[in-house]
Amino acid sequence: MKKNKNFSKLQKTFQNRTIAIFLISLFIVAIFAVRLIWLYNSEYRVRAAEQRQKTIEIPAHRGNILDSNGNILAESVKVNVLYYIPEKISQQQRDVLINGLSRILNINTDEINEIINSDSTVRIADGLKKKQVDEIKELKLNCLSISVENKRYYPGSPSLSYILGFVDKDSDGMYGVEKYYNEDLKGKPGLNIFSGTREGNPIAFEKNKKLNAVEGKNIKLNIDENINVIVANVAKEAYEKYQPKSLSIIVSEPKTNKIVAMENFPRYDSNNPRQGRTKEESNELETLSEDEKVEKYYDIWRNIAISDTYEPGSVFKLITTAIALEENTANEKSIYKCEGIYTDIPGVKIKCIRWYDPHGDQTVEEALANSCNPAYVRIAQDIGYAKFYEYIKSFGFGEVTGIDINGEAKGIIPKSAESINSTQLATMSYGHGIAVTPIQMITAANAIVNGGYIIEPKVVKEIEGKEDKEGPAVKRQVISEETSKRMLALLANNVENGAASGVKSSNYKVGGKSGTTIKIEDGKYTSEKVVASFYSTFPIDNPKYSVLVVVDEPQGSNSGNAVSGSISKEINNQIVKYKNLEDHSYTAGEIEESTVPDLIGLSLKNAVKLLEKNDLKANIVNTSLSDSIIITNQSIEAGTKVEKNSTVDLKADDSGTSLIKVPDLIGMSKSEVNIEVGSLDIEIKNKGNIEEGKVSKTIPEYNEFIEPGSKLEVIYESD
């Protein structure tokens, strides 16, 4: 009995202890549970999740660039891109690859072998069409990979490449509008933030979030694509015809200085900016090192319309004239004498374009129309050093215009009025000894015709979501509206009666000024290399457009009127037609015509006499002071009918050697030949049936040049 009591007591004690241990354990578990719950909701949990956090950038859609009419000039598109990934392939696979790419992409075998032999991934082609993608997939080659990528696309390129620029592989703007307005165009990338496993799979978590990308803004330009196409087509033809070193054309609205068109030649393709602009340049790039290529690319991408300087030549006489009228140091009827060569500055000879037949006394109106350098030297001297310098600064030379494209140059002018010597003042009066950019020149010339206002040139019209309430950015008024009106009349007279006749039209009134700058080579001026330029504006009574054409080192004809004037006229005519600007009330009056004679091979003296006999004028750019120099080119082809008093621009051989051009004797009898060559200093050697036959051939042949006293073999044959 006692044992049972003891056992019962022991059992009860054990149960109590078990319960106590259980309760204590339960309490401890509860504490740990509470602690775990606290930890789960604490910063440690957040930190752990953040360690697993992944962020993926969501690219923003780059904004489009549009012309003033809403036409797309630049856009981002999805394209199929084909890559070659290096790996060992069998001969059979190699054959499949070569035959396939040759057939599908029209790539030659040498290029494909070069791709196959590459040690790194090669981007073969982009912009693949669906049919091409399907055919490439059917090749079943692991070494070929097709990916869908964003690409900036320029539908009209290479037109407007120097305005638009291009983007790099990260879609950041490089040059042009793409660079200047990069922050507006690129937008802001979005972010996809989530917690993930090691494999990258998302884990549900309240901190996961997605920040949507902000699309880039669309930008509308002042560029009118239709006008720019006109400019591009005319410029392309001119570049092929004159084969210059370079050519630059700007079209603007003079009252606002909005840039309506801009083209440079040679030009690059914004869709493929690292390709040479010409075949020769492409071949050159293949021979260059990587560092040399980079330097060459900078040269290719440089916008010469805003970055390159040149001596503006006689177009700058517009500036000198405007200063004189504004300061009242001269008026349209003031008389300035031309003696052919200005020699008042010791050791300096300044030649008029008509040094062989000086203008004599002439008014300012006539001096501008005649483009007489000696007269302008005297006009500048009357203005004075201080005032002349003050005005060229006010017209914006020596400072950037502020155009909204990167890379603008300031040009070169004297440091101060005090630093200008008498020779510099003299040469600056007609645009030598000063270096300007095309954008500076058209901005200053626009001020002359728009009422006197220097206005910041503008490429961009509007940015999506932003309002431009300011209008044209007027910097200052440099001449009065009255002076501007007087200058318009002088510009019109230049075209009607002067050396700027290259843009004359019977359908509308136009004003203009040509410029021909003889370039310096090896420290000397040479008429073999010139810059031919022309500024025109129309309609002259209410200018809506202005055009500046600058051609560096044209071949053949080389005067501003003949080369750049003809280019400008074609552009002007097409813009007038496109914008319906014909002046139906304007009549040019009854036109009397003359026939242009053949002047090639004649001495300058005889060529001028022959032109005057036909009621025509001569204009020549030359460094020689001899009137015996031989004419080698004329701007208007012999036999062409033109309006009386028109100007024929001539180019001559500076050497002064008097050569004789072989006349056309084919089909003539002996007596006719004697009459034709009687006045020429050549020796005739007749062969064949001289008495009864007709000339069938001459040695040298017709149009070739021979020296005086040379023999000309004339061969006769009977019918």
XYZ file of C-alpha atoms in Angstrom:
719
model
C 0.000 0.000 0.000
C 2.838 2.262 0.946
C 4.584 1.414 -2.312
C 1.517 2.400 -4.302
C 1.350 5.729 -2.535
C 5.011 6.408 -3.218
C 4.610 5.458 -6.886
C 1.571 7.644 -7.227
C 3.405 10.537 -5.643
C 6.407 9.987 -7.913
C 4.179 9.799 -10.980
C 2.450 13.020 -10.026
C 5.793 14.753 -9.542
C 6.954 13.540 -12.943
C 3.792 14.790 -14.568
C 4.179 18.168 -12.917
C 7.771 18.424 -14.051
C 6.820 17.366 -17.568
C 4.121 19.979 -17.664
C 6.562 22.567 -16.340
C 9.182 21.642 -18.925
C 6.534 21.744 -21.655
C 5.326 25.131 -20.531
C 8.858 26.455 -20.297
C 9.641 25.029 -23.746
C 6.442 26.465 -25.116
C 7.354 29.824 -23.644
C 10.824 29.667 -25.204
C 9.343 28.653 -28.567
C 6.903 31.526 -28.282
C 9.770 33.920 -27.610
C 11.667 32.612 -30.655
C 8.510 32.780 -32.754
C 7.908 36.363 -31.740
C 11.553 37.117 -32.444
C 11.364 35.478 -35.862
C 8.187 37.356 -36.694
C 9.876 40.580 -35.656
C 12.938 39.759 -37.743
C 10.763 38.852 -40.707
C 9.244 42.300 -40.661
C 12.442 44.088 -39.743
C 15.139 45.809 -41.812
C 17.037 42.525 -42.018
C 14.300 41.121 -44.147
C 14.426 44.217 -46.331
C 18.194 43.996 -46.602
C 18.038 40.361 -47.551
C 15.483 41.136 -50.217
C 17.537 44.043 -51.484
C 20.517 41.743 -51.873
C 18.384 39.743 -54.255
C 17.049 42.886 -55.928
C 17.560 43.250 -59.673
C 17.127 46.351 -61.841
C 16.559 46.295 -65.578
C 16.629 49.546 -67.550
C 13.714 50.075 -69.924
C 14.937 52.098 -72.938
C 12.992 55.249 -73.780
C 11.704 55.788 -77.291
C 13.776 58.557 -78.901
C 11.672 61.395 -80.264
C 11.167 61.938 -83.984
C 12.600 64.882 -85.892
C 10.145 66.464 -88.319
C 10.384 69.140 -90.985
C 8.196 72.258 -90.886
C 5.450 70.391 -92.770
C 5.432 67.415 -90.388
C 7.421 65.055 -92.613
C 9.593 62.617 -90.644
C 13.312 63.303 -91.046
C 14.566 61.011 -88.251
C 12.816 58.193 -86.397
C 13.588 55.125 -84.300
C 12.541 51.835 -85.869
C 12.784 48.134 -85.035
C 15.131 46.365 -87.408
C 16.359 42.831 -87.916
C 20.125 42.648 -87.517
C 22.223 39.711 -88.717
C 25.397 38.750 -86.831
C 28.080 36.168 -87.511
C 29.308 34.444 -84.330
C 32.752 32.850 -84.796
C 32.810 29.068 -84.396
C 34.280 26.078 -86.149
C 32.227 25.147 -89.173
C 32.593 22.276 -91.596
C 33.351 22.757 -95.257
C 29.749 21.858 -96.020
C 28.483 24.533 -93.604
C 30.949 27.003 -95.086
C 29.573 26.346 -98.571
C 25.997 26.746 -97.311
C 26.962 30.034 -95.628
C 28.715 31.464 -98.691
C 26.008 30.444 -101.147
C 23.230 31.535 -98.801
C 24.542 35.014 -97.966
C 25.544 35.585 -101.566
C 22.036 34.740 -102.746
C 20.009 36.365 -99.956
C 22.056 39.514 -99.266
C 23.984 39.857 -102.531
C 27.346 39.802 -100.713
C 30.368 38.775 -102.746
C 32.465 35.737 -101.832
C 35.526 37.729 -100.737
C 33.487 39.677 -98.180
C 31.896 36.485 -96.834
C 35.285 34.789 -96.459
C 36.539 37.837 -94.572
C 33.545 37.540 -92.222
C 34.093 33.798 -91.685
C 37.782 34.326 -90.902
C 37.035 36.962 -88.271
C 37.880 36.169 -84.633
C 35.133 38.405 -83.277
C 31.410 38.812 -83.798
C 30.623 40.581 -87.062
C 27.533 42.690 -87.724
C 26.769 41.561 -91.265
C 23.660 43.550 -92.156
C 20.687 45.336 -90.674
C 17.245 46.256 -91.903
C 16.583 42.700 -93.081
C 13.179 42.108 -94.634
C 10.926 39.288 -93.416
C 11.637 37.199 -96.500
C 15.384 37.536 -95.917
C 14.996 36.601 -92.243
C 13.009 33.481 -93.166
C 15.537 32.433 -95.798
C 18.468 32.915 -93.392
C 16.714 30.808 -90.736
C 16.232 28.060 -93.311
C 20.035 27.821 -93.613
C 20.010 26.370 -90.059
C 23.475 27.650 -89.197
C 24.262 28.254 -85.505
C 26.963 30.748 -86.469
C 24.292 33.156 -87.731
C 22.181 35.074 -85.231
C 19.309 37.463 -85.930
C 18.257 39.988 -83.294
C 15.605 42.696 -83.290
C 17.123 46.045 -82.340
C 16.225 49.717 -82.227
C 17.876 51.753 -84.915
C 17.803 55.440 -85.763
C 16.640 55.817 -89.316
C 16.859 58.851 -91.592
C 14.425 58.384 -94.514
C 15.881 61.152 -96.689
C 19.583 60.671 -95.965
C 22.136 61.695 -97.181
C 20.119 64.912 -97.536
C 20.212 67.052 -94.374
C 22.963 64.935 -92.795
C 24.784 68.053 -91.579
C 21.585 69.421 -90.036
C 20.388 66.174 -88.444
C 23.676 64.546 -87.446
C 23.371 60.956 -86.179
C 23.388 58.864 -82.979
C 25.939 56.476 -81.490
C 25.392 52.844 -80.460
C 23.863 54.022 -77.166
C 21.381 56.238 -79.047
C 23.035 59.442 -77.872
C 23.168 62.283 -80.380
C 26.351 62.915 -82.316
C 26.468 66.171 -84.288
C 23.622 68.274 -85.653
C 20.179 68.511 -84.092
C 20.596 64.997 -82.656
C 23.428 66.260 -80.440
C 22.273 69.812 -79.692
C 18.817 68.659 -78.557
C 19.882 65.238 -77.256
C 18.323 65.672 -73.797
C 14.935 66.535 -75.296
C 15.033 63.767 -77.890
C 16.342 60.869 -75.798
C 13.704 60.944 -73.031
C 14.292 59.148 -69.715
C 14.720 55.373 -69.461
C 12.348 53.430 -67.201
C 13.313 50.879 -64.534
C 11.960 47.429 -63.741
C 12.963 46.751 -60.093
C 12.268 43.295 -58.596
C 13.665 40.633 -56.235
C 14.751 37.512 -57.962
C 16.268 34.109 -57.513
C 19.770 33.336 -58.610
C 18.241 32.275 -61.884
C 16.614 35.705 -62.260
C 13.019 34.621 -61.638
C 10.918 37.253 -59.806
C 9.978 36.768 -56.145
C 6.773 38.374 -54.931
C 7.683 41.305 -52.704
C 5.947 44.552 -51.889
C 9.001 46.614 -52.882
C 8.867 45.344 -56.466
C 7.964 48.173 -58.835
C 8.160 49.339 -62.415
C 9.009 52.888 -63.445
C 7.799 53.521 -66.976
C 10.141 55.160 -69.480
C 9.423 58.754 -70.463
C 9.418 59.006 -74.236
C 11.648 61.567 -75.916
C 10.045 64.689 -77.308
C 9.369 65.127 -80.996
C 11.113 68.125 -82.526
C 9.895 70.115 -85.516
C 12.452 72.023 -87.591
C 12.216 75.189 -89.662
C 13.623 73.076 -92.488
C 11.232 72.632 -95.411
C 12.123 69.218 -96.819
C 10.718 70.152 -100.231
C 13.020 73.166 -100.482
C 15.931 71.149 -99.155
C 15.354 68.523 -101.863
C 15.546 71.333 -104.434
C 18.820 72.526 -102.910
C 20.249 69.001 -102.668
C 19.469 68.154 -106.297
C 20.861 71.417 -107.671
C 23.937 71.135 -105.436
C 24.583 67.555 -106.563
C 24.526 68.570 -110.234
C 26.787 71.552 -109.537
C 29.226 69.415 -107.553
C 29.511 66.997 -110.465
C 29.809 69.808 -113.017
C 32.360 72.046 -111.301
C 34.144 69.346 -109.255
C 35.003 71.746 -106.425
C 36.813 70.999 -103.208
C 33.548 71.672 -101.383
C 30.194 73.360 -101.830
C 27.856 74.832 -99.209
C 24.342 76.243 -99.612
C 22.075 77.873 -97.015
C 18.482 78.997 -97.585
C 16.855 81.175 -94.929
C 13.952 83.515 -94.265
C 15.679 86.912 -93.913
C 13.022 88.456 -91.656
C 13.328 85.701 -89.039
C 16.649 84.067 -89.995
C 14.962 80.672 -89.849
C 17.089 78.097 -91.652
C 14.910 76.566 -94.360
C 17.546 74.404 -96.072
C 21.233 73.582 -95.708
C 23.418 71.269 -97.759
C 27.152 70.645 -98.025
C 28.997 68.605 -100.639
C 30.594 66.176 -100.376
C 28.190 64.863 -97.744
C 27.990 61.826 -95.499
C 25.038 59.508 -94.917
C 23.475 59.758 -91.441
C 22.408 56.115 -91.802
C 26.039 55.109 -92.321
C 28.212 57.971 -91.015
C 31.493 56.044 -90.982
C 31.463 55.462 -94.693
C 33.475 57.722 -96.989
C 31.607 60.481 -98.801
C 33.275 59.566 -102.085
C 34.866 56.405 -103.485
C 38.285 57.957 -103.013
C 37.524 58.745 -99.384
C 36.221 55.221 -98.757
C 39.438 53.790 -100.189
C 41.477 56.189 -98.060
C 39.687 55.093 -94.870
C 40.691 51.483 -95.509
C 44.374 52.456 -95.385
C 44.208 54.447 -92.130
C 45.002 53.366 -88.594
C 42.232 53.568 -85.988
C 43.542 56.898 -84.644
C 43.821 58.291 -88.157
C 40.285 57.135 -88.921
C 38.955 59.044 -85.925
C 40.599 62.240 -87.190
C 39.208 61.606 -90.656
C 35.708 61.041 -89.270
C 35.857 64.423 -87.543
C 36.701 65.958 -90.907
C 33.836 64.109 -92.624
C 31.271 65.126 -89.999
C 32.306 68.791 -89.767
C 29.540 71.105 -90.994
C 31.420 73.542 -93.241
C 28.417 75.899 -93.344
C 29.020 76.784 -89.691
C 32.542 75.523 -88.930
C 34.723 76.516 -91.906
C 35.836 80.046 -92.683
C 36.578 81.708 -96.014
C 37.294 85.179 -97.338
C 33.866 86.396 -98.538
C 35.183 88.558 -101.360
C 32.888 91.048 -103.056
C 29.728 89.841 -101.275
C 31.240 91.752 -98.329
C 30.875 94.978 -100.336
C 27.245 94.880 -99.198
C 28.501 95.427 -95.642
C 30.838 98.268 -96.645
C 28.072 99.960 -98.648
C 25.543 99.685 -95.811
C 28.029 101.221 -93.351
C 28.722 104.145 -95.699
C 25.012 104.851 -96.222
C 24.184 104.500 -92.515
C 27.045 106.779 -91.435
C 26.359 109.164 -94.326
C 29.981 109.113 -95.466
C 28.599 108.385 -98.937
C 25.290 108.055 -100.737
C 24.181 106.255 -103.873
C 25.314 109.139 -106.104
C 28.672 109.851 -104.445
C 31.491 109.716 -107.016
C 34.524 107.455 -106.664
C 37.187 107.169 -109.326
C 38.634 103.955 -110.739
C 41.968 104.121 -112.531
C 42.256 100.364 -112.960
C 44.891 99.862 -110.267
C 44.931 101.526 -106.844
C 48.499 102.453 -105.859
C 48.106 105.067 -103.102
C 49.317 102.644 -100.406
C 53.113 102.250 -100.689
C 54.120 98.811 -101.931
C 50.519 97.731 -102.577
C 48.679 97.343 -105.878
C 44.925 96.752 -105.734
C 43.494 95.772 -109.088
C 39.991 96.339 -110.425
C 38.334 93.481 -112.304
C 38.450 95.843 -115.291
C 42.032 96.982 -114.872
C 42.464 96.757 -118.649
C 39.656 99.314 -119.180
C 39.153 101.359 -115.957
C 35.682 102.484 -114.904
C 36.766 106.086 -114.365
C 34.339 108.209 -112.332
C 31.410 106.178 -111.024
C 28.694 106.521 -108.406
C 28.445 104.215 -105.382
C 25.505 102.541 -107.112
C 27.668 101.916 -110.180
C 30.710 100.899 -108.126
C 28.674 98.185 -106.365
C 27.183 97.005 -109.665
C 30.657 97.026 -111.259
C 32.190 95.391 -108.151
C 35.069 97.860 -108.368
C 37.758 97.213 -105.730
C 39.601 100.579 -105.997
C 36.323 102.450 -105.439
C 35.607 100.397 -102.314
C 39.045 101.053 -100.893
C 38.214 104.767 -101.003
C 34.706 104.203 -99.581
C 36.217 102.377 -96.583
C 38.816 105.101 -96.092
C 36.014 107.664 -95.875
C 34.285 105.525 -93.235
C 37.465 105.342 -91.160
C 39.177 102.649 -89.108
C 37.156 102.975 -85.895
C 33.706 103.073 -87.477
C 34.489 100.303 -89.941
C 35.665 98.020 -87.132
C 32.699 98.949 -84.936
C 30.279 97.940 -87.667
C 31.902 94.656 -88.662
C 31.630 93.687 -84.993
C 27.994 94.821 -84.896
C 27.225 92.807 -88.020
C 28.304 89.734 -86.046
C 31.702 88.975 -87.519
C 34.219 87.629 -85.026
C 31.503 86.042 -82.851
C 29.244 83.013 -83.130
C 25.761 83.614 -84.488
C 24.219 81.297 -81.887
C 22.768 78.821 -84.375
C 21.356 75.756 -82.611
C 23.921 73.287 -83.984
C 27.224 72.454 -82.284
C 30.611 73.303 -83.745
C 30.187 76.912 -84.842
C 33.369 78.917 -85.518
C 33.835 82.614 -84.717
C 35.704 83.571 -87.852
C 38.729 85.880 -87.906
C 38.736 89.676 -87.717
C 41.336 92.146 -86.405
C 41.659 92.323 -82.612
C 40.892 96.038 -82.510
C 40.506 99.118 -84.683
C 43.983 100.202 -83.606
C 45.490 96.971 -84.943
C 44.200 97.615 -88.485
C 46.740 99.061 -90.905
C 45.990 100.869 -94.162
C 46.407 97.729 -96.263
C 44.026 95.724 -94.061
C 41.354 98.421 -94.190
C 41.709 98.544 -97.965
C 41.406 94.789 -98.505
C 38.643 94.271 -95.919
C 36.500 96.767 -97.837
C 36.052 94.152 -100.564
C 36.108 91.027 -98.387
C 39.782 90.038 -98.286
C 41.821 89.854 -95.086
C 38.776 88.773 -93.079
C 37.522 85.214 -92.537
C 33.836 84.420 -92.026
C 31.621 81.348 -91.917
C 28.747 80.967 -94.392
C 26.228 81.213 -91.528
C 27.808 84.513 -90.408
C 27.698 85.891 -93.945
C 24.050 85.084 -94.598
C 23.061 86.375 -91.133
C 24.808 89.709 -91.773
C 23.460 89.988 -95.329
C 19.953 89.209 -94.069
C 20.236 92.172 -91.685
C 20.871 94.392 -94.695
C 17.547 93.383 -96.294
C 15.293 92.778 -93.244
C 15.267 96.287 -91.811
C 18.694 96.137 -90.207
C 18.254 93.407 -87.584
C 20.887 90.848 -86.603
C 18.823 87.773 -85.737
C 20.055 84.515 -84.240
C 19.678 81.792 -86.894
C 17.323 79.023 -85.856
C 17.087 75.438 -87.091
C 14.446 74.155 -84.643
C 10.902 75.495 -84.844
C 9.343 73.841 -81.799
C 9.868 71.114 -79.222
C 6.893 68.982 -78.259
C 5.356 70.261 -75.029
C 7.267 73.537 -75.073
C 5.908 76.834 -76.328
C 8.133 79.388 -78.023
C 6.503 82.724 -77.307
C 9.603 84.801 -77.912
C 9.641 84.774 -81.723
C 12.850 85.618 -83.602
C 15.838 86.179 -81.309
C 16.827 89.710 -82.346
C 20.299 90.563 -81.070
C 20.451 94.184 -82.198
C 19.617 96.596 -84.987
C 22.769 97.471 -86.883
C 21.378 99.758 -89.619
C 18.125 101.682 -89.940
C 15.102 100.476 -91.875
C 15.624 103.397 -94.260
C 19.184 102.271 -95.047
C 17.881 98.726 -95.500
C 15.346 99.927 -98.103
C 18.082 101.771 -99.978
C 20.244 98.653 -99.947
C 17.403 96.596 -101.444
C 17.318 98.988 -104.395
C 21.077 98.632 -104.853
C 20.832 94.831 -104.709
C 18.145 94.887 -107.402
C 20.318 97.146 -109.567
C 23.235 94.711 -109.214
C 21.135 92.041 -110.889
C 19.475 94.245 -113.508
C 22.525 96.262 -114.557
C 25.583 94.850 -112.834
C 27.886 91.896 -112.362
C 25.254 89.896 -110.436
C 23.201 89.161 -113.549
C 23.546 85.413 -112.993
C 20.251 85.291 -111.042
C 18.203 87.611 -113.248
C 14.639 86.454 -113.908
C 11.688 87.661 -115.948
C 9.155 86.158 -113.499
C 10.090 87.881 -110.250
C 12.355 90.599 -108.891
C 15.541 89.452 -107.234
C 18.533 91.196 -105.695
C 22.008 89.842 -105.196
C 25.764 90.211 -105.030
C 28.467 87.905 -106.307
C 31.888 87.337 -104.821
C 35.041 85.770 -106.219
C 37.900 85.375 -103.777
C 41.337 84.546 -105.119
C 42.898 82.111 -102.638
C 46.360 82.221 -101.138
C 48.648 79.288 -101.884
C 52.229 79.159 -100.617
C 51.852 82.748 -99.456
C 50.702 84.038 -102.850
C 47.321 84.723 -104.406
C 46.545 82.469 -107.371
C 43.558 82.877 -109.682
C 43.659 79.141 -110.392
C 42.084 78.573 -106.974
C 39.142 80.736 -105.953
C 36.084 80.722 -103.720
C 33.010 81.590 -105.786
C 30.032 82.845 -103.771
C 26.675 84.501 -104.301
C 24.032 86.007 -101.995
C 20.538 86.533 -103.388
C 17.174 87.480 -101.914
C 13.681 87.508 -103.365
C 11.114 88.850 -104.025
C 13.151 92.041 -103.693
C 10.176 94.242 -102.736
C 9.367 91.990 -99.771
C 12.160 89.447 -99.235
C 10.849 86.057 -98.144
C 13.898 83.930 -98.913
C 17.632 84.419 -99.106
C 20.176 82.023 -100.566
C 23.932 81.896 -100.001
C 26.033 79.653 -102.241
C 29.743 79.132 -101.500
C 31.826 76.981 -103.876
C 35.461 76.299 -102.973
C 37.837 75.832 -105.922
C 35.421 75.200 -108.817
C 36.952 73.827 -112.001
C 36.294 75.477 -115.366
C 34.368 78.710 -114.830
C 35.462 80.272 -111.583
C 33.628 83.536 -110.948
C 30.973 83.975 -108.295
C 28.450 85.160 -110.863
C 29.036 82.326 -113.346
C 29.315 79.468 -110.844
C 27.417 80.333 -107.669
C 25.072 82.719 -109.470
C 23.896 79.977 -111.824
C 23.413 77.591 -108.878
C 21.475 80.219 -106.949
C 19.283 81.062 -109.933
C 18.166 77.454 -110.347
C 17.351 77.192 -106.632
C 15.545 80.553 -106.654
C 13.459 79.611 -109.687
C 12.317 76.325 -108.173
C 11.470 77.895 -104.798
C 9.462 80.631 -106.541
C 7.525 77.980 -108.449
C 6.985 75.821 -105.335
C 5.797 78.783 -103.242
C 3.857 80.516 -106.051
C 5.905 83.695 -105.752
C 5.799 84.705 -109.424
C 5.175 88.426 -109.825
C 2.644 88.581 -112.659
C 2.707 92.382 -112.585
C 6.465 92.415 -113.144
C 7.647 92.808 -116.717
C 11.306 92.876 -117.542
C 10.607 95.023 -120.581
C 11.369 94.240 -124.192
C 14.443 92.059 -124.352
C 17.036 92.669 -127.046
C 19.329 89.729 -127.617
C 22.935 89.242 -128.626
C 24.803 86.103 -129.615
C 27.775 85.141 -127.459
C 30.904 84.788 -129.626
C 33.587 82.123 -129.270
C 36.251 83.694 -127.063
C 38.429 80.712 -126.152
C 41.954 81.101 -127.450
C 41.707 84.870 -127.854
C 43.763 87.314 -125.860
C 41.866 89.150 -123.149
C 42.169 92.381 -125.116
C 40.637 90.879 -128.252
C 37.974 88.968 -126.297
C 36.786 92.165 -124.605
C 36.655 93.998 -127.940
C 34.622 91.188 -129.489
C 32.177 91.166 -126.568
C 31.729 94.934 -126.744
C 31.093 94.643 -130.472
C 28.241 92.266 -129.595
C 26.868 94.568 -126.841
C 28.087 92.267 -124.068
C 30.258 92.779 -120.979
C 33.305 90.885 -119.758
C 34.158 89.885 -116.212
C 37.442 88.174 -115.425
C 39.134 86.927 -112.270
C 42.875 86.955 -112.716
C 46.111 87.897 -110.991
C 47.929 88.952 -114.162
C 48.210 92.586 -115.244
C 48.628 91.693 -118.922
C 45.822 92.048 -121.451
C 47.572 89.417 -123.586
C 46.559 86.538 -121.333
C 44.675 83.835 -123.210
C 41.030 83.026 -122.549
C 40.630 79.355 -121.613
C 37.003 79.298 -120.460
C 33.839 81.337 -120.921
C 30.768 81.056 -118.682
C 28.242 81.208 -121.535
C 28.734 78.833 -124.433
C 29.482 80.344 -127.835
C 26.377 80.697 -129.987
C 24.024 81.192 -127.029
C 21.537 84.044 -127.363
C 21.427 86.271 -124.281
C 20.033 89.646 -123.321
C 22.119 92.599 -124.487
C 24.534 93.979 -121.868
C 24.735 90.570 -120.184
C 28.038 89.680 -118.546
C 30.188 86.823 -119.806
C 32.615 85.608 -117.151
C 36.032 84.677 -118.476
C 38.904 82.570 -117.223
C 42.409 83.007 -118.600
C 45.863 81.479 -118.564
C 47.931 83.589 -116.162
C 51.168 82.852 -117.999
C 50.347 85.362 -120.715
C 51.621 83.021 -123.438
C 49.621 83.821 -126.560
C 48.283 80.535 -127.919
C 46.191 80.088 -131.040
C 43.135 77.852 -131.225
C 42.917 75.746 -134.387
C 39.851 76.922 -136.356
C 37.222 74.594 -137.830
C 38.332 74.162 -141.462
C 36.531 70.895 -142.282
C 34.684 71.074 -145.627
C 36.404 74.276 -146.776
C 38.158 74.857 -150.085
C 41.718 76.165 -150.326
C 40.553 79.750 -150.900
C 38.173 79.574 -147.929
C 40.975 78.238 -145.737
C 43.245 81.123 -146.731
C 40.588 83.636 -145.722
C 39.889 81.866 -142.403
C 43.525 81.621 -141.278
C 44.864 84.719 -142.997
C 45.046 86.780 -139.789
C 46.493 83.959 -137.674
C 50.217 83.615 -137.031
C 50.446 80.001 -138.212
C 52.143 78.236 -141.130
C 49.812 76.182 -143.354
C 51.101 72.918 -144.876
C 48.623 71.643 -147.478
C 48.361 67.960 -148.483
C 46.151 65.891 -150.775
C 43.953 67.137 -153.637
C 44.538 70.786 -152.831
C 43.018 72.428 -155.911
C 39.780 70.426 -156.209
C 39.289 68.849 -152.810
C 37.781 69.961 -149.518
C 39.448 69.843 -146.108
C 38.845 66.449 -144.478
C 41.249 66.739 -141.552
C 43.692 69.049 -139.804
C 46.686 68.155 -137.644
C 46.385 69.365 -134.861
C 42.597 69.092 -134.890
C 39.929 71.736 -134.404
C 39.857 73.420 -130.945
C 43.406 72.381 -130.023
C 45.889 75.123 -129.054
C 49.180 75.766 -130.843
C 51.928 78.325 -130.342
C 52.325 81.253 -132.774
C 54.399 80.301 -135.829
C 53.499 76.607 -135.532
C 52.677 74.467 -138.570
C 49.101 73.395 -139.255
C 48.768 70.419 -141.595
C 45.644 70.696 -143.773
C 44.551 67.562 -145.673
C 42.248 67.823 -148.711
C 40.171 65.054 -150.273
C 37.899 64.973 -153.318
C 34.232 64.033 -152.977
